[in-house]
mmCIF file of C-alpha atoms and ligand atoms in Angstrom:
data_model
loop_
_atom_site.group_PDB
_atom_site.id
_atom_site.type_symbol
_atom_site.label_atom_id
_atom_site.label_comp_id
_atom_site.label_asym_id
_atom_site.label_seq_id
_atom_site.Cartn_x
_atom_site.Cartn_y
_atom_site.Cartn_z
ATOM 1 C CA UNK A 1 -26.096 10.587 51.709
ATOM 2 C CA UNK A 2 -22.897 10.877 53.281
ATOM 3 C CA UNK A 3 -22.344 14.043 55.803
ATOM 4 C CA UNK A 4 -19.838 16.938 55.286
ATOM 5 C CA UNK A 5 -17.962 17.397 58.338
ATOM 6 C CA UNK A 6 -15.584 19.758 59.401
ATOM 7 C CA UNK A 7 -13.591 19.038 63.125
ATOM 8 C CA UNK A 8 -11.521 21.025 64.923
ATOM 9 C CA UNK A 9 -8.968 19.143 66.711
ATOM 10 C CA UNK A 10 -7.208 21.783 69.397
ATOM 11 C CA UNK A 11 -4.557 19.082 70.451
ATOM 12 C CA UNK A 12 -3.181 20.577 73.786
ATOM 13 C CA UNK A 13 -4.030 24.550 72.849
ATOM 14 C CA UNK A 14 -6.452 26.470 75.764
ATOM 15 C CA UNK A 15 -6.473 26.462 79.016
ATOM 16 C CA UNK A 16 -10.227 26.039 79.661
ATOM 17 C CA UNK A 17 -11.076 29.234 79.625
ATOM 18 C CA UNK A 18 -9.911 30.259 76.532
ATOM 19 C CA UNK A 19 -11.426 26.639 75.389
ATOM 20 C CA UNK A 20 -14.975 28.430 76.452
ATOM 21 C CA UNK A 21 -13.821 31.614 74.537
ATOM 22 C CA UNK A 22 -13.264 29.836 71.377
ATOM 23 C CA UNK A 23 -16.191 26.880 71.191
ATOM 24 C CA UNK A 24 -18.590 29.897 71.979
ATOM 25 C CA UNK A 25 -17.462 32.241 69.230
ATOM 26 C CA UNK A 26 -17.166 29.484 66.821
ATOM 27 C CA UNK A 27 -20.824 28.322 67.950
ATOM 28 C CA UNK A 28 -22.222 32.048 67.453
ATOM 29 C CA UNK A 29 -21.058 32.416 64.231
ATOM 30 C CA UNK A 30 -22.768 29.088 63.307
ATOM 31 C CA UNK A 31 -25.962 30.301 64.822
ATOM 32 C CA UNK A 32 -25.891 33.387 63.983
ATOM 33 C CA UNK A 33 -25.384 32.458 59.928
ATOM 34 C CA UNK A 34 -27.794 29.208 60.396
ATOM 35 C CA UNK A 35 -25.094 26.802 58.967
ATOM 36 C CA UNK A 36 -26.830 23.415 59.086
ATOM 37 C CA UNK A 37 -25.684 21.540 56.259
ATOM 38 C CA UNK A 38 -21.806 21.129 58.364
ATOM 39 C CA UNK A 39 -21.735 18.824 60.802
ATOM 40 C CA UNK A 40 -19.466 20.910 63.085
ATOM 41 C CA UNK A 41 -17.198 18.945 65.790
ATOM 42 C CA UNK A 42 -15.016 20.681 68.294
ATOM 43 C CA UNK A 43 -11.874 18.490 69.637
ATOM 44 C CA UNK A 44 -10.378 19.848 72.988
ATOM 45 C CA UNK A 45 -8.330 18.371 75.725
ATOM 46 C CA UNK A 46 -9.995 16.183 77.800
ATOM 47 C CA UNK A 47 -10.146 18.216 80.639
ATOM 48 C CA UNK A 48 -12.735 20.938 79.259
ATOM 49 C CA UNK A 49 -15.223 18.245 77.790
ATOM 50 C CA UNK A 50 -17.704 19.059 79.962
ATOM 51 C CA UNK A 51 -17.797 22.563 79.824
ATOM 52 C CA UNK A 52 -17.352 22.662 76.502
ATOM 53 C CA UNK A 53 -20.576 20.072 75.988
ATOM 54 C CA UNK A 54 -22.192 23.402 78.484
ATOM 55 C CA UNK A 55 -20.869 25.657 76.184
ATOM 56 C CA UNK A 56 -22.395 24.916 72.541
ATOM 57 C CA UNK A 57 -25.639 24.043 71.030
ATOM 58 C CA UNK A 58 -25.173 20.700 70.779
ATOM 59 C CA UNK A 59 -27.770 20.698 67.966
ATOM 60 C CA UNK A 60 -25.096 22.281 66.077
ATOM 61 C CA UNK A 61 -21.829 21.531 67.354
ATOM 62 C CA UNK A 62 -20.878 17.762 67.895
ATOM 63 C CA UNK A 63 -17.810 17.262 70.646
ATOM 64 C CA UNK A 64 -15.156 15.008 70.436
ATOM 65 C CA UNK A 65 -12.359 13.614 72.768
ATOM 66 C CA UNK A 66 -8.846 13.054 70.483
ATOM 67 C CA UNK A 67 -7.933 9.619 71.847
ATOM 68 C CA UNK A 68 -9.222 7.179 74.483
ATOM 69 C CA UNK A 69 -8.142 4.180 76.265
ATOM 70 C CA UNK A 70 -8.069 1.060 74.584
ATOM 71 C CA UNK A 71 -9.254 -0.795 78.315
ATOM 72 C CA UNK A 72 -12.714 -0.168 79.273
ATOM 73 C CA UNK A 73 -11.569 0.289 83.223
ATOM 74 C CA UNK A 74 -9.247 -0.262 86.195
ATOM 75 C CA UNK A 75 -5.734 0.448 87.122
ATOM 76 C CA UNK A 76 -4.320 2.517 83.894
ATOM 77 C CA UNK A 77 -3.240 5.670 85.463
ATOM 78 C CA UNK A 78 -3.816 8.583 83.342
ATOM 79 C CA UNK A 79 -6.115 6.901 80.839
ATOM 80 C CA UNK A 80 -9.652 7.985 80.196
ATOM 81 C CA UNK A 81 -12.064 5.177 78.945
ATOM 82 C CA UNK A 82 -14.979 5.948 76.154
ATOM 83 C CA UNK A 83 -17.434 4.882 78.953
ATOM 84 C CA UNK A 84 -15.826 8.068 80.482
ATOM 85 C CA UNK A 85 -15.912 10.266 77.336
ATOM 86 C CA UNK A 86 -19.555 9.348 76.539
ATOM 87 C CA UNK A 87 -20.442 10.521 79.761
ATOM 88 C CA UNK A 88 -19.255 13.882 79.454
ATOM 89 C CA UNK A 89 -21.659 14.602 76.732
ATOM 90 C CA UNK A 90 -18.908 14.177 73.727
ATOM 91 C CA UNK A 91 -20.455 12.645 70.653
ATOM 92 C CA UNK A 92 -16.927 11.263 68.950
ATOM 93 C CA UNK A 93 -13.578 10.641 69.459
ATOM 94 C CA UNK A 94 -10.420 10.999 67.469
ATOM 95 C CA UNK A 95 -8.063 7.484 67.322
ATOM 96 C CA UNK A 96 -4.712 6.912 65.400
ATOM 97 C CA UNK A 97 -3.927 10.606 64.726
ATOM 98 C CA UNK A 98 -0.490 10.731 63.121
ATOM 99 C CA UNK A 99 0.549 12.388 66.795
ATOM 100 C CA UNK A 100 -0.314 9.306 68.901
ATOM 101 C CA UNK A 101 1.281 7.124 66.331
ATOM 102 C CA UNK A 102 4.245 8.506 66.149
ATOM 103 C CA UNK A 103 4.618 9.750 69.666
ATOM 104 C CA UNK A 104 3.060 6.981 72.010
ATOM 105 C CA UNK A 105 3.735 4.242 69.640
ATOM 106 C CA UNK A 106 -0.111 3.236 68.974
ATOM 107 C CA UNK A 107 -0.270 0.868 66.349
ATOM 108 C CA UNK A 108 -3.116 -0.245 64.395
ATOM 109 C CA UNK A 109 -4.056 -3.543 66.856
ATOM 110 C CA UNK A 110 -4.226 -1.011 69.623
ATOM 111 C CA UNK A 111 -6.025 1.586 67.524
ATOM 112 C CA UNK A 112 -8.279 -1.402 66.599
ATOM 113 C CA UNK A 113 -9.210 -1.982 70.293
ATOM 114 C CA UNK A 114 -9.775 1.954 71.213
ATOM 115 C CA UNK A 115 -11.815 2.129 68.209
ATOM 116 C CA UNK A 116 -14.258 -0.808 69.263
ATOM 117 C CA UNK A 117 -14.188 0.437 72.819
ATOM 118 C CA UNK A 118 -15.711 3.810 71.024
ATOM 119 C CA UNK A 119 -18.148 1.837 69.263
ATOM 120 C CA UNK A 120 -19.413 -0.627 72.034
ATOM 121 C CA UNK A 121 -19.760 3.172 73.840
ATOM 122 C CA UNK A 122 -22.011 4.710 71.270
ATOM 123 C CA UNK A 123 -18.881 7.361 70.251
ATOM 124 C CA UNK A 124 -18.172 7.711 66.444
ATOM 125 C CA UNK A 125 -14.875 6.967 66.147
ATOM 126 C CA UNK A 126 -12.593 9.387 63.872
ATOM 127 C CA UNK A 127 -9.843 7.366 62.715
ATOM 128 C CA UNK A 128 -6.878 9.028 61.388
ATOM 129 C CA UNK A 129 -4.186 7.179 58.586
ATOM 130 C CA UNK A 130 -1.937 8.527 56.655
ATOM 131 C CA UNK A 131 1.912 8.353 55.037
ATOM 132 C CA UNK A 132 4.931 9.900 55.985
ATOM 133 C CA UNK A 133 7.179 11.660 53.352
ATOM 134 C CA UNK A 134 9.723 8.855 52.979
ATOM 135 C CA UNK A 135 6.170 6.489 51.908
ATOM 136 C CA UNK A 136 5.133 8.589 49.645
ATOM 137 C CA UNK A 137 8.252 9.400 47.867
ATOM 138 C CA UNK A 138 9.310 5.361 48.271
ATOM 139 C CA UNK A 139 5.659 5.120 46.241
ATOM 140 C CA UNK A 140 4.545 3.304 49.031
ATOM 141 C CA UNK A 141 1.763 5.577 50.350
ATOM 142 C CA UNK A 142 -1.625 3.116 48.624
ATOM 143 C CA UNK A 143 0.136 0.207 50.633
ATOM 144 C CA UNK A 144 0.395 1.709 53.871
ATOM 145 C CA UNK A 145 -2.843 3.260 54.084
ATOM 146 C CA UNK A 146 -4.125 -0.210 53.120
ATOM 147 C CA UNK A 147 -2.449 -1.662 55.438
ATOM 148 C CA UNK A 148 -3.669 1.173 58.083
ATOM 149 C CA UNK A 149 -7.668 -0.071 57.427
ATOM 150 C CA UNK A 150 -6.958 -4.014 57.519
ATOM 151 C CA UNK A 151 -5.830 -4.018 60.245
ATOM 152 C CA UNK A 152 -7.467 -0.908 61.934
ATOM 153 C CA UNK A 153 -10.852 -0.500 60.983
ATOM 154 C CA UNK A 154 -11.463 -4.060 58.351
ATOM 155 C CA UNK A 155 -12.284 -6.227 61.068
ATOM 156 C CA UNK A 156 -15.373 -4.591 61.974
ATOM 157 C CA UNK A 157 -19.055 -5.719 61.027
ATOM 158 C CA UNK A 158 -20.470 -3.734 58.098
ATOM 159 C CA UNK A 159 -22.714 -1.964 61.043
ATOM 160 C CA UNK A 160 -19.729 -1.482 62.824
ATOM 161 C CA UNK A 161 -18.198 0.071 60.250
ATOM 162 C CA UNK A 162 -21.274 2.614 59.157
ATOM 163 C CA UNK A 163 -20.620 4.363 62.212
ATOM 164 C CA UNK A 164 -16.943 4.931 61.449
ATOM 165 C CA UNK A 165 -15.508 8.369 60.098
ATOM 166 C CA UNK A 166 -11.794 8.210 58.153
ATOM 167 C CA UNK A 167 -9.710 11.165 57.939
ATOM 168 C CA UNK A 168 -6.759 11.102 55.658
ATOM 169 C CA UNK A 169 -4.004 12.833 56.754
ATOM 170 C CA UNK A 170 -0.618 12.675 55.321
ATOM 171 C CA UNK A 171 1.864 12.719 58.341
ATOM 172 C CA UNK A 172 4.164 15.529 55.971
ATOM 173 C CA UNK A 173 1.012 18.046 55.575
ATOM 174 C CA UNK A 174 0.030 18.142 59.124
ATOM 175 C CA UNK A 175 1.324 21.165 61.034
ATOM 176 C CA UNK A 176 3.777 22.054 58.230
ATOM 177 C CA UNK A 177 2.116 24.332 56.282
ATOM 178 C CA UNK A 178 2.205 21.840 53.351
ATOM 179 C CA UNK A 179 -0.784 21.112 52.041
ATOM 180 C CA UNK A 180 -1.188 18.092 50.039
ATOM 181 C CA UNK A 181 -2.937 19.088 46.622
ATOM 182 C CA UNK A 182 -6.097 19.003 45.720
ATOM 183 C CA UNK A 183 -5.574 15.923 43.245
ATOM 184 C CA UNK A 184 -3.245 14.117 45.690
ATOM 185 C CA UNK A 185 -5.537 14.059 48.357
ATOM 186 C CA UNK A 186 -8.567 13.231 45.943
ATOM 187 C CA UNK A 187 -6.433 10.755 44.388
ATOM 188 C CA UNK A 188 -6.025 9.095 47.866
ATOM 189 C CA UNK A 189 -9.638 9.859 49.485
ATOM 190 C CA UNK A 190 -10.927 7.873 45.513
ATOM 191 C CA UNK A 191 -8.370 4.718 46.430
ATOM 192 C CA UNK A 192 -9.849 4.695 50.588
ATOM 193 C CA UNK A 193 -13.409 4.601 49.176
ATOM 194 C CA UNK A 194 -12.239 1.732 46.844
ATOM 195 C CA UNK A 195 -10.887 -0.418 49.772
ATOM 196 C CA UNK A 196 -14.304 0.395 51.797
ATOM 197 C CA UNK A 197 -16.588 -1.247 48.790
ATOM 198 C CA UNK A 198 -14.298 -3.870 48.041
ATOM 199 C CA UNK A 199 -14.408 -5.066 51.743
ATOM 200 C CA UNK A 200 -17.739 -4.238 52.742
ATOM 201 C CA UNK A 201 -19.876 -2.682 49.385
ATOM 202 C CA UNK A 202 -20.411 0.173 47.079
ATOM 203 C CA UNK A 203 -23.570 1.310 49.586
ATOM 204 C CA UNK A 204 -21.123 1.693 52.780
ATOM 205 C CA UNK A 205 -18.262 3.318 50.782
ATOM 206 C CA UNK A 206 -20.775 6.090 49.114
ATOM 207 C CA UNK A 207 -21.611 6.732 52.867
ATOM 208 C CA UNK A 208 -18.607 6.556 54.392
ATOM 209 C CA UNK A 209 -17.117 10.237 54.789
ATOM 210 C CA UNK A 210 -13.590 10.718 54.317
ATOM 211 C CA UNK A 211 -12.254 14.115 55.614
ATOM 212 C CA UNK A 212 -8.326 15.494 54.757
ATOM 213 C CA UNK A 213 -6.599 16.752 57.207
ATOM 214 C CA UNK A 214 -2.752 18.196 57.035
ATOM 215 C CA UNK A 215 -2.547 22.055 56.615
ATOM 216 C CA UNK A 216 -6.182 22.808 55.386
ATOM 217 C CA UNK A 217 -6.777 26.231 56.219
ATOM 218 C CA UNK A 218 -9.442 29.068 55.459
ATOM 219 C CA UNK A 219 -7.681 30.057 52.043
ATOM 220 C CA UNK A 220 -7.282 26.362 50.738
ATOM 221 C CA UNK A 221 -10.569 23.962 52.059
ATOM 222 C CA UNK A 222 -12.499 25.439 49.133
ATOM 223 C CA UNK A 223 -10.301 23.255 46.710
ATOM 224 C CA UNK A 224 -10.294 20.676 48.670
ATOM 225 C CA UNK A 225 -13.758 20.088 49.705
ATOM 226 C CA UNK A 226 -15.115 20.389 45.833
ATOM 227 C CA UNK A 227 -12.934 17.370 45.337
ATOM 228 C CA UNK A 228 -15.470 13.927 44.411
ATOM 229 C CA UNK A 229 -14.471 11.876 47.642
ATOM 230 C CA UNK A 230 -13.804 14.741 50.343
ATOM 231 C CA UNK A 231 -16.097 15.220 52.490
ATOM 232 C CA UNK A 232 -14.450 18.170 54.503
ATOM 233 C CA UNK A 233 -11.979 18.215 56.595
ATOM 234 C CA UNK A 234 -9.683 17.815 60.238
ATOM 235 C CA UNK A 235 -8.737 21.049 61.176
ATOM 236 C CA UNK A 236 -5.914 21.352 63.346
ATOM 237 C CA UNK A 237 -4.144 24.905 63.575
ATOM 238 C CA UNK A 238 -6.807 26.646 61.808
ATOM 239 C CA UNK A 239 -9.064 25.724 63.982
ATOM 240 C CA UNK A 240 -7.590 27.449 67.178
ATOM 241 C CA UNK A 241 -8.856 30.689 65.350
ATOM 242 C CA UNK A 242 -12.914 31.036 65.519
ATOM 243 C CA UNK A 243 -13.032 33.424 62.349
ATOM 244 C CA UNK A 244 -10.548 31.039 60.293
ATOM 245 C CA UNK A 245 -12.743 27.525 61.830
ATOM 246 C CA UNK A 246 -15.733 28.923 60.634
ATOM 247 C CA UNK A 247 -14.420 30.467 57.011
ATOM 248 C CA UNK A 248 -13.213 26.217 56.555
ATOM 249 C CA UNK A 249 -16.999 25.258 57.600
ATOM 250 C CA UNK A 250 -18.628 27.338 55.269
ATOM 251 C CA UNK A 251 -16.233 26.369 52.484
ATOM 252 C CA UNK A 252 -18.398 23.642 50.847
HETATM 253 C C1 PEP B 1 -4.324 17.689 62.669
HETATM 254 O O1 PEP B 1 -3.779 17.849 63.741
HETATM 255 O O2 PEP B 1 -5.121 16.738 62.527
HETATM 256 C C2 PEP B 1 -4.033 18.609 61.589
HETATM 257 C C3 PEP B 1 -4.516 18.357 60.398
HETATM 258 O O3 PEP B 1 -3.248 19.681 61.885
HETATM 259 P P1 PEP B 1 -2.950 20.964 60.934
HETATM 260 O O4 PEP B 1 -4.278 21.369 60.349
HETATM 261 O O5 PEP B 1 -2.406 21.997 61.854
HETATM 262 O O6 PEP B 1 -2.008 20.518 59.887
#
């Protein structure tokens, strides 16, 4: 059976010690309310990884990294390998979010390589697609999110694959306050799972989970996990807030 996840990704929010502030609340509310049927990941900058890992029971929380290098080592000032990210204790690691795309120009053979770096370093990668608002109005939003799996995540072996997670984010819900519907995004998460069986089979696509992301928030993930094909969600804003993180975990 395919897991319900919820992820906060903090993009660059905290300084690390209101990092520690917020990954402990958020894990003491999980503990003290014994969720266990969530798997809960925490997203912060790469600098408070380890502490964070310190922070959290990791039999609870999961931690992720939101990007890494697409080179395994050597002379890429700045970069941070998975090799590195595995090592601080982080479990996953965001690729392709709509941010990096459109920002550092990271394209889907790039994406491709970061997410098979994650993969050959035991990190479940968390690979974002997604429209923007011109797509979907154009009527274009099944081809490019078609086109964001070929050539992202379709070359992998059906192992490979298993170990992937796909979040769905349309590039107009994400920070905007927009949400996408509750039949849009079903409508979409129902087409993703399509592609998955069609490429690889009906087994992998029924245990592939597919989270939303763009604007979910602690009055709206209700609607949108009971949808068939989502299986919860990528948390961005709302999840800078410990109270309004764990109100979206609990809303299955
Ligand atoms: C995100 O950054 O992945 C995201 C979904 O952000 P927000 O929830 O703030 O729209």
């Amino acid at each position: 059976m395919r897991k319900k996840i919820v992820a906060g990704n903090w993009k660059m929010n905290t300084d690390i010690r209101e990092g520690i502030t917020l990954a402990k609340e958020v894990n003491r509310l999980i503990a003290e309310n014994h969720v266990s049927y969530t798997t809960v990941i925490l997203s912060p900058p790469f600098t408070h990884l380890t502490e964070i890992v310190k922070s959290v029971n990791l039999n609870r929380i999961s931690v992720s990294a939101q990007n890494c290098s697409s080179e395994p080592k050597g002379a890429f000032t700045g970069e941070v390998s998975a090799n590195m990210i595995k090592s601080t204790g982080c479990t996953h690691v965001i690729i392709g979010h709509s941010e990096r795309r459109t920002y550092f120009k990271e394209d889907n053979f790039l994406l491709n390589k970061k997410v098979k770096h994650a993969l050959q370093n035991d990190l479940i990668p968390i690979f974002c697609i997604g429209e923007i608002l011109k797509e979907r109005e154009e009527g274009k939003l099944f081809e490019v999110v078609k086109t964001q799996l070929e050539e992202g995540l379709f070359n992998l072996s059906r192992e490979e694959f298993s170990n992937v997670v796909i979040a769905y984010e349309p590039v107009w819900a994400i920070g905007t306050g927009i949400t996408a519907t509750p039949l849009q995004a079903q409508e979409m998460h129902a087409y993703i799972r399509k592609l998955i069986a069609e490429k690889y089979d009906a087994e992998i696509a029924e245990n592939t989970s597919l989270l939303y992301g763009g604007s979910c928030n602690a009055g709206n993930a209700k609607d949108l996990f009971s949808q068939a094909d989502i299986d919860g969600g990528l948390i961005g804003g709302a999840s800078l807030k410990a109270d309004d993180f764990y109100k979206i975990i609990t809303s299955f």
